[in-house]
Structures are given as C-alpha cells and as structure tokens.
Amino acid sequence: MKIDAFHYVQLGTAYRGLKPVPDEEVIELYGGTQHIPLYQMSDFYGKGPSLKQFMDIFSLPEMTLLSSVIDYFITHGIEFDQVHLYKDISVSKMSAYILHGDEIYAVLNRLVNHKKKLFLITNSPFSFVDKGMKHMVGKNWRDLFDMVIVQADKPNFFTDRRKPFRKLDDNGSLQWDKINQLEKGKIYKEGNLFDFLRLTGWRGSKVLYFGDHLYSDLADLMLRHGWRTGAIVPELETEIRIINTEQYMHSLTWQQALTGLLERMQMYQDAESKQVLLEWMKERQEIRSLTKNLFNPQFGSIFRTFHNPTYFSRRLVRFSDIYMHEAPLWMDQLCTGCMKTPFLEEMVHIR
C-alpha cells in the first residue's frame, strides 16, 4: 500500500497479494481510520517498525516476488506467517539489469579532470562490482576512483566504529595488514566511516555522496556528518514525462478548479446547491483516479497521494540535498507558458 507524509493510507492502493483490498476493509483494519500509528512506522518508541518500506530499485523484483507468493498461498488456501514469509524470500543481493552508457564515463571523467576526488562505497562484493563497472564504465574504471570500498555493510558502515578496513590483493584475497592509509588503485573491504574520515580528511559540506536508498545511504551521512547528499530516483524520468503530457495538465488543472469551486460554494445548503456539490465531488474523485492511473493503475505516483506528498517523498526532502521533483501546478502558481492548457485560461479568474 502507499502511505502519505502524514501516515494515511491512500485508498485504492492497498493490495493483498495481487488483489486490491476494498477501502472499507482497510479502514476497518486500522480502527475506523486510514491512519497508521507512528509506532508502526518507526522505532522511535523502541518497539520497532512493523511495516517494511520499499524505496530503491532493488525493491521492485522483491515486491513482485512477495506479491506473487502471497497470492499463490491465498489462492491455494495455504496458511502462512507474514513476517517469516518475508524473511524466507527476501534476497540481500538482488542484481538488476545493468546497462552500458557512455554518459557515465563522461560524467566521471569530467569530475576527475576538474580535480574532484571520487570514491565508491558499496555493499556488493568486488567480483560483482568489477564486472558491472567494466560493462558500464570501461575496463579501466578503477583509474577514475581514489578509493573503492566493497562489502561495506551499509548502513552499519556509517554508524559502527568496530570493523577495520582490510585490503584485497589483485586476486581478491583478503590481506590482514593494518591499514594506515587508503591508497588510490587499491580495493578495500568493510571498514567504517569514522576511520574513513580520519584517513582521508574528507569532511562536512565539501563531500557530496550519491545513493539510491534514503536510509542505508543518505540519512546518517546528512544527519550525523553533515555531508551533502544526492538521491538517485530512477522513476523520475517516467514521472516527469507524464506530468508534461497535455492529459495530465488538463486533469490536474480541472481537479484544482473543482476543488476551488467546492471550497467557495459549500456554504450554500439548499437542495439544488447540495446536488451540484455532490456532482462536483463525484467528478473530482473520478479525475483523481484518472490522474493516479496515468502513473500506475495500482499505486499512482511515488511522490504524491491524491493531495498530499507520499511518505517516501517527505523522507526524500528530509535526507537529500539534490534531487529532481514534480513540477508544481497550483492555481496560485500558474506560469505564462501553461496557458496553452485546455480550459486553463478560463480558470485563472477563479479565486
């Protein structure tokens, strides 16, 4: 299910296996409301979260596998424990399709030419990283990086001081010599951020770290160490393309217009006005569903519920300095270039 920034379930996005859960059942499950209590969302109260958040590209196959297995069990009447099922089929190192791109080498090479220091910290083993980087960047990819750290055990890498760095030789064998400096061209395993900072002297806002997981990659670096952070959100390309379509702009602006009309006309309580208001509310709900389905029939946009930011979007804003986001299209922020949108010119006067 999809949850907004205020811990409310967006109705129409809850699924059990591959089948939607009726809105009435969702509300009943949460005691007559769509709101999920805070203690289920985080470990702030020391009880630990009971909900699993999926928020990186590796989550897509994991979510699909979970949904398919649950659907099979339900269809065949097989009893199961949800927590154990998740642990049984959860995979720690899922590989995704890796695409070659000349742009990756061009960006990295430009940074090096501008005297930037590059480092790579990954949870993957060197054999996987080496094959992937040779395919994406080129056989000499290691020449671009001042530091390469594999099997780092993030997010523990950022918080646990105990694990020392170990060097890997050219054959991938582990060396046990004490690490007193991190050398360019060498491969290091495990370690921790505190030793990394001590050995490199790279601190604070001079460091920009990119990651695709808000918690494992970015949260501690921003909150504890003051690094600048960049969030990699692959879904942005598709979402930006959709919000730039005429159909999306038309749906969104008409939805905003209806909301404005409802706010201004709700004080009229005569029978005829109430009927008009009901018709407008029904039309607005239909447009909301249409707009949601433009992104994804099951969950809609990863950045918004019908009218609030998603929980993911709120954390994205909190933990990343650089990211791209949806373009605002509110009635009070209309741009001149948007006037080509159907009906928009007529709506400008609605206040």
mmCIF file of C-alpha atoms in Angstrom:
data_model
loop_
_atom_site.group_PDB
_atom_site.id
_atom_site.type_symbol
_atom_site.label_atom_id
_atom_site.label_comp_id
_atom_site.label_asym_id
_atom_site.label_seq_id
_atom_site.Cartn_x
_atom_site.Cartn_y
_atom_site.Cartn_z
ATOM 1 C CA MET A 1 0.000 0.000 0.000
ATOM 2 C CA LYS A 2 1.018 3.595 -0.469
ATOM 3 C CA ILE A 3 1.207 5.946 2.522
ATOM 4 C CA ASP A 4 1.275 9.733 2.515
ATOM 5 C CA ALA A 5 3.522 12.052 4.506
ATOM 6 C CA PHE A 6 1.080 12.064 7.423
ATOM 7 C CA HIS A 7 0.868 8.250 7.681
ATOM 8 C CA TYR A 8 -2.505 7.918 5.952
ATOM 9 C CA VAL A 9 -3.122 5.070 3.517
ATOM 10 C CA GLN A 10 -4.129 6.262 0.069
ATOM 11 C CA LEU A 11 -7.358 4.391 -0.568
ATOM 12 C CA GLY A 12 -7.260 2.293 -3.710
ATOM 13 C CA THR A 13 -3.568 1.413 -3.291
ATOM 14 C CA ALA A 14 -3.758 -1.434 -0.735
ATOM 15 C CA TYR A 15 -3.109 -4.922 -2.120
ATOM 16 C CA ARG A 16 -3.057 -8.369 -0.609
ATOM 17 C CA GLY A 17 -1.006 -10.464 -2.977
ATOM 18 C CA LEU A 18 -2.115 -9.364 -6.439
ATOM 19 C CA LYS A 19 -5.673 -8.404 -5.475
ATOM 20 C CA PRO A 20 -6.843 -4.984 -4.202
ATOM 21 C CA VAL A 21 -8.142 -4.711 -0.648
ATOM 22 C CA PRO A 22 -11.511 -2.880 -0.508
ATOM 23 C CA ASP A 23 -11.373 0.590 1.034
ATOM 24 C CA GLU A 24 -13.880 -0.432 3.709
ATOM 25 C CA GLU A 25 -11.638 -3.290 4.848
ATOM 26 C CA VAL A 26 -8.570 -1.047 5.032
ATOM 27 C CA ILE A 27 -10.453 1.425 7.225
ATOM 28 C CA GLU A 28 -11.730 -1.411 9.437
ATOM 29 C CA LEU A 29 -8.213 -2.863 9.813
ATOM 30 C CA TYR A 30 -6.964 0.459 11.183
ATOM 31 C CA GLY A 31 -9.787 1.026 13.652
ATOM 32 C CA GLY A 32 -12.124 3.113 11.519
ATOM 33 C CA THR A 33 -9.472 5.380 10.034
ATOM 34 C CA GLN A 34 -6.887 5.392 7.239
ATOM 35 C CA HIS A 35 -4.179 6.466 9.675
ATOM 36 C CA ILE A 36 -1.286 4.161 10.610
ATOM 37 C CA PRO A 37 0.062 4.773 14.142
ATOM 38 C CA LEU A 38 3.552 6.233 14.373
ATOM 39 C CA TYR A 39 4.942 3.335 16.404
ATOM 40 C CA GLN A 40 4.225 1.029 13.459
ATOM 41 C CA MET A 41 6.080 3.358 11.105
ATOM 42 C CA SER A 42 9.347 3.771 13.027
ATOM 43 C CA ASP A 43 11.325 2.544 16.026
ATOM 44 C CA PHE A 44 11.082 5.938 17.765
ATOM 45 C CA TYR A 45 9.255 4.312 20.686
ATOM 46 C CA GLY A 46 11.694 1.408 20.910
ATOM 47 C CA LYS A 47 9.149 -1.132 19.698
ATOM 48 C CA GLY A 48 10.471 -1.394 16.171
ATOM 49 C CA PRO A 49 8.540 -0.846 12.928
ATOM 50 C CA SER A 50 6.054 -3.488 11.826
ATOM 51 C CA LEU A 51 5.938 -2.191 8.257
ATOM 52 C CA LYS A 52 8.600 -2.775 5.623
ATOM 53 C CA GLN A 53 9.428 0.224 3.436
ATOM 54 C CA PHE A 54 10.470 -0.425 -0.147
ATOM 55 C CA MET A 55 12.354 2.515 -1.613
ATOM 56 C CA ASP A 56 15.074 1.552 -4.081
ATOM 57 C CA ILE A 57 15.298 -0.114 -7.478
ATOM 58 C CA PHE A 58 16.160 -3.482 -5.934
ATOM 59 C CA SER A 59 12.766 -3.396 -4.214
ATOM 60 C CA LEU A 60 10.861 -3.858 -7.470
ATOM 61 C CA PRO A 61 11.662 -7.567 -8.004
ATOM 62 C CA GLU A 62 11.379 -8.143 -4.252
ATOM 63 C CA MET A 63 7.878 -6.625 -4.120
ATOM 64 C CA THR A 64 6.815 -8.576 -7.190
ATOM 65 C CA LEU A 65 8.076 -11.849 -5.724
ATOM 66 C CA LEU A 66 6.373 -11.209 -2.379
ATOM 67 C CA SER A 67 3.069 -10.324 -4.047
ATOM 68 C CA SER A 68 3.148 -13.390 -6.285
ATOM 69 C CA VAL A 69 3.972 -15.822 -3.465
ATOM 70 C CA ILE A 70 1.304 -14.358 -1.176
ATOM 71 C CA ASP A 71 -1.243 -14.535 -3.974
ATOM 72 C CA TYR A 72 -0.369 -18.196 -4.588
ATOM 73 C CA PHE A 73 -0.720 -19.054 -0.890
ATOM 74 C CA ILE A 74 -4.084 -17.292 -0.593
ATOM 75 C CA THR A 75 -5.424 -18.838 -3.808
ATOM 76 C CA HIS A 76 -4.463 -22.346 -2.657
ATOM 77 C CA GLY A 77 -5.583 -21.878 0.942
ATOM 78 C CA ILE A 78 -2.081 -22.226 2.395
ATOM 79 C CA GLU A 79 -1.641 -20.677 5.839
ATOM 80 C CA PHE A 80 1.489 -18.593 6.380
ATOM 81 C CA ASP A 81 3.108 -16.148 8.780
ATOM 82 C CA GLN A 82 3.729 -12.809 7.068
ATOM 83 C CA VAL A 83 6.984 -11.987 8.881
ATOM 84 C CA HIS A 84 8.537 -15.412 8.267
ATOM 85 C CA LEU A 85 7.420 -15.351 4.653
ATOM 86 C CA TYR A 86 9.150 -12.023 4.136
ATOM 87 C CA LYS A 87 12.366 -13.277 5.731
ATOM 88 C CA ASP A 88 12.283 -16.521 3.752
ATOM 89 C CA ILE A 89 12.024 -14.958 0.313
ATOM 90 C CA SER A 90 13.876 -11.688 0.955
ATOM 91 C CA VAL A 91 17.096 -11.575 -1.045
ATOM 92 C CA SER A 92 20.004 -9.460 0.174
ATOM 93 C CA LYS A 93 21.899 -9.092 -3.115
ATOM 94 C CA MET A 94 19.474 -8.795 -5.995
ATOM 95 C CA SER A 95 21.099 -7.980 -9.297
ATOM 96 C CA ALA A 96 19.293 -5.749 -11.744
ATOM 97 C CA TYR A 97 19.804 -5.403 -15.468
ATOM 98 C CA ILE A 98 22.962 -3.367 -15.985
ATOM 99 C CA LEU A 99 23.078 -1.042 -18.954
ATOM 100 C CA HIS A 100 26.188 0.328 -20.625
ATOM 101 C CA GLY A 101 26.227 4.087 -21.001
ATOM 102 C CA ASP A 102 28.889 6.400 -22.411
ATOM 103 C CA GLU A 103 27.364 9.175 -20.294
ATOM 104 C CA ILE A 104 28.564 7.501 -17.078
ATOM 105 C CA TYR A 105 32.194 7.546 -18.161
ATOM 106 C CA ALA A 106 31.857 11.102 -19.471
ATOM 107 C CA VAL A 107 30.495 12.399 -16.146
ATOM 108 C CA LEU A 108 33.105 10.601 -14.034
ATOM 109 C CA ASN A 109 35.943 11.655 -16.326
ATOM 110 C CA ARG A 110 34.787 15.291 -16.244
ATOM 111 C CA LEU A 111 34.789 15.254 -12.444
ATOM 112 C CA VAL A 112 38.316 13.842 -12.378
ATOM 113 C CA ASN A 113 39.508 16.455 -14.877
ATOM 114 C CA HIS A 114 38.133 19.141 -12.570
ATOM 115 C CA LYS A 115 40.309 17.813 -9.727
ATOM 116 C CA LYS A 116 37.472 16.175 -7.802
ATOM 117 C CA LYS A 117 38.206 13.145 -5.633
ATOM 118 C CA LEU A 118 35.927 10.195 -6.371
ATOM 119 C CA PHE A 119 35.183 7.270 -4.081
ATOM 120 C CA LEU A 120 32.881 4.265 -4.240
ATOM 121 C CA ILE A 121 31.332 2.627 -1.164
ATOM 122 C CA THR A 122 29.194 -0.415 -1.956
ATOM 123 C CA ASN A 123 27.760 -3.437 -0.174
ATOM 124 C CA SER A 124 28.442 -5.668 -3.177
ATOM 125 C CA PRO A 125 31.490 -7.959 -3.436
ATOM 126 C CA PHE A 126 34.368 -6.857 -5.653
ATOM 127 C CA SER A 127 33.725 -9.532 -8.302
ATOM 128 C CA PHE A 128 30.212 -8.171 -8.884
ATOM 129 C CA VAL A 129 31.349 -4.528 -8.803
ATOM 130 C CA ASP A 130 34.249 -5.152 -11.177
ATOM 131 C CA LYS A 131 32.125 -6.897 -13.805
ATOM 132 C CA GLY A 132 29.396 -4.297 -13.580
ATOM 133 C CA MET A 133 31.719 -1.296 -13.740
ATOM 134 C CA LYS A 134 33.736 -2.742 -16.621
ATOM 135 C CA HIS A 135 30.472 -3.117 -18.517
ATOM 136 C CA MET A 136 29.104 0.339 -17.631
ATOM 137 C CA VAL A 137 32.249 2.475 -17.485
ATOM 138 C CA GLY A 138 35.103 0.572 -19.128
ATOM 139 C CA LYS A 139 37.929 -1.791 -18.247
ATOM 140 C CA ASN A 140 39.974 1.000 -16.649
ATOM 141 C CA TRP A 141 37.161 2.199 -14.369
ATOM 142 C CA ARG A 142 39.366 1.920 -11.270
ATOM 143 C CA ASP A 143 41.631 4.690 -12.584
ATOM 144 C CA LEU A 144 38.788 7.167 -12.047
ATOM 145 C CA PHE A 145 38.398 6.455 -8.325
ATOM 146 C CA ASP A 146 40.673 7.483 -5.479
ATOM 147 C CA MET A 147 39.029 4.936 -3.202
ATOM 148 C CA VAL A 148 36.980 1.762 -3.699
ATOM 149 C CA ILE A 149 35.382 0.065 -0.690
ATOM 150 C CA VAL A 150 33.392 -3.147 -1.166
ATOM 151 C CA GLN A 151 31.196 -5.229 1.165
ATOM 152 C CA ALA A 152 30.889 -2.124 3.325
ATOM 153 C CA ASP A 153 27.813 -3.337 5.221
ATOM 154 C CA LYS A 154 25.892 -0.076 4.876
ATOM 155 C CA PRO A 155 24.149 1.382 6.857
ATOM 156 C CA ASN A 156 26.337 -0.082 9.661
ATOM 157 C CA PHE A 157 29.368 1.326 7.835
ATOM 158 C CA PHE A 158 28.173 4.817 8.760
ATOM 159 C CA THR A 159 27.460 4.156 12.447
ATOM 160 C CA ASP A 160 29.613 1.241 13.680
ATOM 161 C CA ARG A 161 33.229 2.060 14.617
ATOM 162 C CA ARG A 162 34.372 -1.522 15.174
ATOM 163 C CA LYS A 163 35.064 -3.013 11.739
ATOM 164 C CA PRO A 164 38.557 -2.182 10.427
ATOM 165 C CA PHE A 165 39.464 -1.792 6.776
ATOM 166 C CA ARG A 166 41.080 -4.785 5.056
ATOM 167 C CA LYS A 167 42.915 -4.679 1.735
ATOM 168 C CA LEU A 168 42.195 -7.076 -1.150
ATOM 169 C CA ASP A 169 45.061 -8.105 -3.398
ATOM 170 C CA ASP A 170 44.779 -8.374 -7.183
ATOM 171 C CA ASN A 171 43.420 -11.915 -6.862
ATOM 172 C CA GLY A 172 40.690 -10.824 -4.477
ATOM 173 C CA SER A 173 42.329 -12.431 -1.457
ATOM 174 C CA LEU A 174 41.988 -10.675 1.894
ATOM 175 C CA GLN A 175 45.102 -9.155 3.467
ATOM 176 C CA TRP A 176 45.362 -8.709 7.225
ATOM 177 C CA ASP A 177 47.868 -5.847 7.436
ATOM 178 C CA LYS A 178 46.773 -2.842 9.470
ATOM 179 C CA ILE A 179 45.536 -0.052 7.193
ATOM 180 C CA ASN A 180 47.231 3.272 7.955
ATOM 181 C CA GLN A 181 46.290 4.948 4.681
ATOM 182 C CA LEU A 182 43.773 4.467 1.883
ATOM 183 C CA GLU A 183 45.666 4.335 -1.409
ATOM 184 C CA LYS A 184 44.435 5.080 -4.910
ATOM 185 C CA GLY A 185 44.116 1.970 -7.061
ATOM 186 C CA LYS A 186 43.653 -0.395 -4.095
ATOM 187 C CA ILE A 187 40.487 -2.235 -3.132
ATOM 188 C CA TYR A 188 39.338 -2.211 0.492
ATOM 189 C CA LYS A 189 36.760 -4.327 2.264
ATOM 190 C CA GLU A 190 34.402 -3.443 5.149
ATOM 191 C CA GLY A 191 35.776 -0.680 7.414
ATOM 192 C CA ASN A 192 33.763 2.180 8.882
ATOM 193 C CA LEU A 193 33.082 5.810 8.179
ATOM 194 C CA PHE A 194 34.963 7.112 11.211
ATOM 195 C CA ASP A 195 38.240 5.553 10.040
ATOM 196 C CA PHE A 196 37.419 6.707 6.502
ATOM 197 C CA LEU A 197 37.111 10.320 7.700
ATOM 198 C CA ARG A 198 40.280 10.058 9.778
ATOM 199 C CA LEU A 199 42.351 8.621 6.925
ATOM 200 C CA THR A 200 41.067 10.920 4.172
ATOM 201 C CA GLY A 201 40.215 14.141 5.995
ATOM 202 C CA TRP A 202 37.131 14.482 3.766
ATOM 203 C CA ARG A 203 34.526 16.094 5.976
ATOM 204 C CA GLY A 204 31.336 18.108 6.037
ATOM 205 C CA SER A 205 29.778 20.008 3.185
ATOM 206 C CA LYS A 206 32.749 19.541 0.857
ATOM 207 C CA VAL A 207 31.626 15.949 0.315
ATOM 208 C CA LEU A 208 28.715 15.093 -1.985
ATOM 209 C CA TYR A 209 27.526 11.493 -1.690
ATOM 210 C CA PHE A 210 25.048 9.908 -4.112
ATOM 211 C CA GLY A 211 22.897 6.934 -3.151
ATOM 212 C CA ASP A 212 19.663 5.245 -4.154
ATOM 213 C CA HIS A 213 18.419 4.321 -0.663
ATOM 214 C CA LEU A 214 17.354 7.094 1.700
ATOM 215 C CA TYR A 215 18.125 5.206 4.898
ATOM 216 C CA SER A 216 21.032 2.907 4.016
ATOM 217 C CA ASP A 217 22.875 5.564 2.018
ATOM 218 C CA LEU A 218 21.872 9.088 2.884
ATOM 219 C CA ALA A 219 20.198 9.565 6.279
ATOM 220 C CA ASP A 220 23.171 9.081 8.615
ATOM 221 C CA LEU A 221 25.561 10.981 6.363
ATOM 222 C CA MET A 222 23.305 14.018 6.358
ATOM 223 C CA LEU A 223 22.122 13.865 9.973
ATOM 224 C CA ARG A 224 25.362 12.844 11.708
ATOM 225 C CA HIS A 225 28.190 14.009 9.482
ATOM 226 C CA GLY A 226 26.928 16.994 7.521
ATOM 227 C CA TRP A 227 27.731 15.596 4.090
ATOM 228 C CA ARG A 228 25.820 16.865 1.096
ATOM 229 C CA THR A 229 23.635 14.120 -0.331
ATOM 230 C CA GLY A 230 22.170 13.333 -3.735
ATOM 231 C CA ALA A 231 19.267 10.912 -4.144
ATOM 232 C CA ILE A 232 19.099 8.730 -7.237
ATOM 233 C CA VAL A 233 15.440 8.148 -8.090
ATOM 234 C CA PRO A 234 15.124 6.186 -11.373
ATOM 235 C CA GLU A 235 11.349 6.658 -11.523
ATOM 236 C CA LEU A 236 11.765 10.413 -12.030
ATOM 237 C CA GLU A 237 12.270 10.082 -15.779
ATOM 238 C CA THR A 238 8.900 8.422 -16.287
ATOM 239 C CA GLU A 239 7.079 10.694 -13.841
ATOM 240 C CA ILE A 240 8.454 13.877 -15.409
ATOM 241 C CA ARG A 241 7.426 12.648 -18.854
ATOM 242 C CA ILE A 242 3.869 12.012 -17.588
ATOM 243 C CA ILE A 243 3.427 15.368 -15.832
ATOM 244 C CA ASN A 244 4.452 17.126 -19.043
ATOM 245 C CA THR A 245 1.663 15.496 -21.053
ATOM 246 C CA GLU A 246 -1.392 17.534 -22.006
ATOM 247 C CA GLN A 247 -3.663 14.895 -20.471
ATOM 248 C CA TYR A 248 -2.022 15.211 -17.048
ATOM 249 C CA MET A 249 -2.016 19.009 -17.062
ATOM 250 C CA HIS A 250 -5.649 19.072 -18.156
ATOM 251 C CA SER A 251 -6.683 16.595 -15.437
ATOM 252 C CA LEU A 252 -4.738 18.357 -12.699
ATOM 253 C CA THR A 253 -5.921 21.875 -13.518
ATOM 254 C CA TRP A 254 -9.551 20.817 -13.793
ATOM 255 C CA GLN A 255 -9.218 18.972 -10.478
ATOM 256 C CA GLN A 256 -7.835 22.152 -8.896
ATOM 257 C CA ALA A 257 -10.685 24.164 -10.361
ATOM 258 C CA LEU A 258 -13.288 21.783 -8.956
ATOM 259 C CA THR A 259 -11.626 21.927 -5.537
ATOM 260 C CA GLY A 260 -11.767 25.719 -5.650
ATOM 261 C CA LEU A 261 -15.444 25.655 -6.588
ATOM 262 C CA LEU A 262 -16.240 23.201 -3.773
ATOM 263 C CA GLU A 263 -14.460 25.383 -1.225
ATOM 264 C CA ARG A 264 -16.303 28.510 -2.319
ATOM 265 C CA MET A 265 -19.773 27.004 -2.765
ATOM 266 C CA GLN A 266 -20.012 24.703 0.247
ATOM 267 C CA MET A 267 -21.769 27.338 2.365
ATOM 268 C CA TYR A 268 -24.913 27.018 0.246
ATOM 269 C CA GLN A 269 -27.150 24.420 1.895
ATOM 270 C CA ASP A 270 -30.271 24.442 -0.286
ATOM 271 C CA ALA A 271 -31.205 21.179 -2.024
ATOM 272 C CA GLU A 272 -30.193 22.316 -5.508
ATOM 273 C CA SER A 273 -26.765 23.514 -4.351
ATOM 274 C CA LYS A 274 -26.160 20.303 -2.386
ATOM 275 C CA GLN A 275 -26.911 18.271 -5.511
ATOM 276 C CA VAL A 276 -24.445 20.336 -7.540
ATOM 277 C CA LEU A 277 -21.801 19.910 -4.840
ATOM 278 C CA LEU A 278 -22.299 16.135 -4.840
ATOM 279 C CA GLU A 279 -21.903 16.031 -8.613
ATOM 280 C CA TRP A 280 -18.713 18.100 -8.401
ATOM 281 C CA MET A 281 -17.316 15.837 -5.668
ATOM 282 C CA LYS A 282 -18.053 12.756 -7.761
ATOM 283 C CA GLU A 283 -16.406 14.315 -10.805
ATOM 284 C CA ARG A 284 -13.347 15.312 -8.764
ATOM 285 C CA GLN A 285 -12.976 11.757 -7.444
ATOM 286 C CA GLU A 286 -13.165 10.396 -10.986
ATOM 287 C CA ILE A 287 -10.460 12.821 -12.123
ATOM 288 C CA ARG A 288 -8.288 11.900 -9.127
ATOM 289 C CA SER A 289 -8.488 8.234 -10.095
ATOM 290 C CA LEU A 290 -7.742 9.072 -13.713
ATOM 291 C CA THR A 291 -4.689 11.141 -12.727
ATOM 292 C CA LYS A 292 -3.429 8.370 -10.412
ATOM 293 C CA ASN A 293 -3.786 5.770 -13.178
ATOM 294 C CA LEU A 294 -1.646 7.827 -15.555
ATOM 295 C CA PHE A 295 1.353 6.901 -13.381
ATOM 296 C CA ASN A 296 0.436 3.401 -12.219
ATOM 297 C CA PRO A 297 -3.002 1.709 -12.003
ATOM 298 C CA GLN A 298 -2.187 0.172 -8.608
ATOM 299 C CA PHE A 299 -0.284 2.894 -6.727
ATOM 300 C CA GLY A 300 -0.122 6.075 -8.798
ATOM 301 C CA SER A 301 2.815 8.486 -8.442
ATOM 302 C CA ILE A 302 5.593 7.612 -5.986
ATOM 303 C CA PHE A 303 5.683 11.291 -4.963
ATOM 304 C CA ARG A 304 2.048 12.101 -4.245
ATOM 305 C CA THR A 305 -1.165 10.599 -2.976
ATOM 306 C CA PHE A 306 -4.281 12.357 -4.249
ATOM 307 C CA HIS A 307 -3.483 15.596 -2.431
ATOM 308 C CA ASN A 308 -0.537 15.019 -0.066
ATOM 309 C CA PRO A 309 3.129 14.115 -0.581
ATOM 310 C CA THR A 310 3.853 10.428 -0.042
ATOM 311 C CA TYR A 311 5.810 9.189 2.949
ATOM 312 C CA PHE A 312 8.689 8.449 0.558
ATOM 313 C CA SER A 313 8.555 11.993 -0.817
ATOM 314 C CA ARG A 314 8.695 13.510 2.664
ATOM 315 C CA ARG A 315 11.785 11.458 3.587
ATOM 316 C CA LEU A 316 13.368 12.295 0.238
ATOM 317 C CA VAL A 317 13.094 16.006 1.006
ATOM 318 C CA ARG A 318 14.479 15.445 4.504
ATOM 319 C CA PHE A 319 17.543 13.376 3.636
ATOM 320 C CA SER A 320 18.719 14.641 0.244
ATOM 321 C CA ASP A 321 20.113 17.977 -0.885
ATOM 322 C CA ILE A 322 19.917 17.216 -4.589
ATOM 323 C CA TYR A 323 17.022 15.543 -6.363
ATOM 324 C CA MET A 324 14.506 16.408 -9.033
ATOM 325 C CA HIS A 325 10.834 16.579 -8.196
ATOM 326 C CA GLU A 326 7.429 17.071 -9.739
ATOM 327 C CA ALA A 327 6.632 20.475 -11.175
ATOM 328 C CA PRO A 328 4.084 22.441 -9.134
ATOM 329 C CA LEU A 329 0.918 23.384 -10.967
ATOM 330 C CA TRP A 330 -1.215 25.160 -8.376
ATOM 331 C CA MET A 331 -3.806 27.744 -9.240
ATOM 332 C CA ASP A 332 -1.767 30.418 -7.433
ATOM 333 C CA GLN A 333 1.447 29.488 -9.282
ATOM 334 C CA LEU A 334 0.314 29.476 -12.882
ATOM 335 C CA CYS A 335 3.056 30.181 -15.387
ATOM 336 C CA THR A 336 2.581 32.043 -18.641
ATOM 337 C CA GLY A 337 3.724 29.040 -20.651
ATOM 338 C CA CYS A 338 0.986 26.892 -19.149
ATOM 339 C CA MET A 339 -1.788 28.951 -20.733
ATOM 340 C CA LYS A 340 -1.943 26.584 -23.698
ATOM 341 C CA THR A 341 -3.512 24.000 -21.372
ATOM 342 C CA PRO A 342 -7.203 23.491 -22.265
ATOM 343 C CA PHE A 343 -9.614 25.459 -20.049
ATOM 344 C CA LEU A 344 -6.745 26.972 -18.054
ATOM 345 C CA GLU A 345 -7.186 30.494 -19.338
ATOM 346 C CA GLU A 346 -10.829 30.419 -18.298
ATOM 347 C CA MET A 347 -9.914 29.147 -14.828
ATOM 348 C CA VAL A 348 -7.415 31.863 -13.907
ATOM 349 C CA HIS A 349 -10.133 34.156 -12.576
ATOM 350 C CA ILE A 350 -11.446 31.536 -10.125
ATOM 351 C CA ARG A 351 -10.314 32.687 -6.663
#
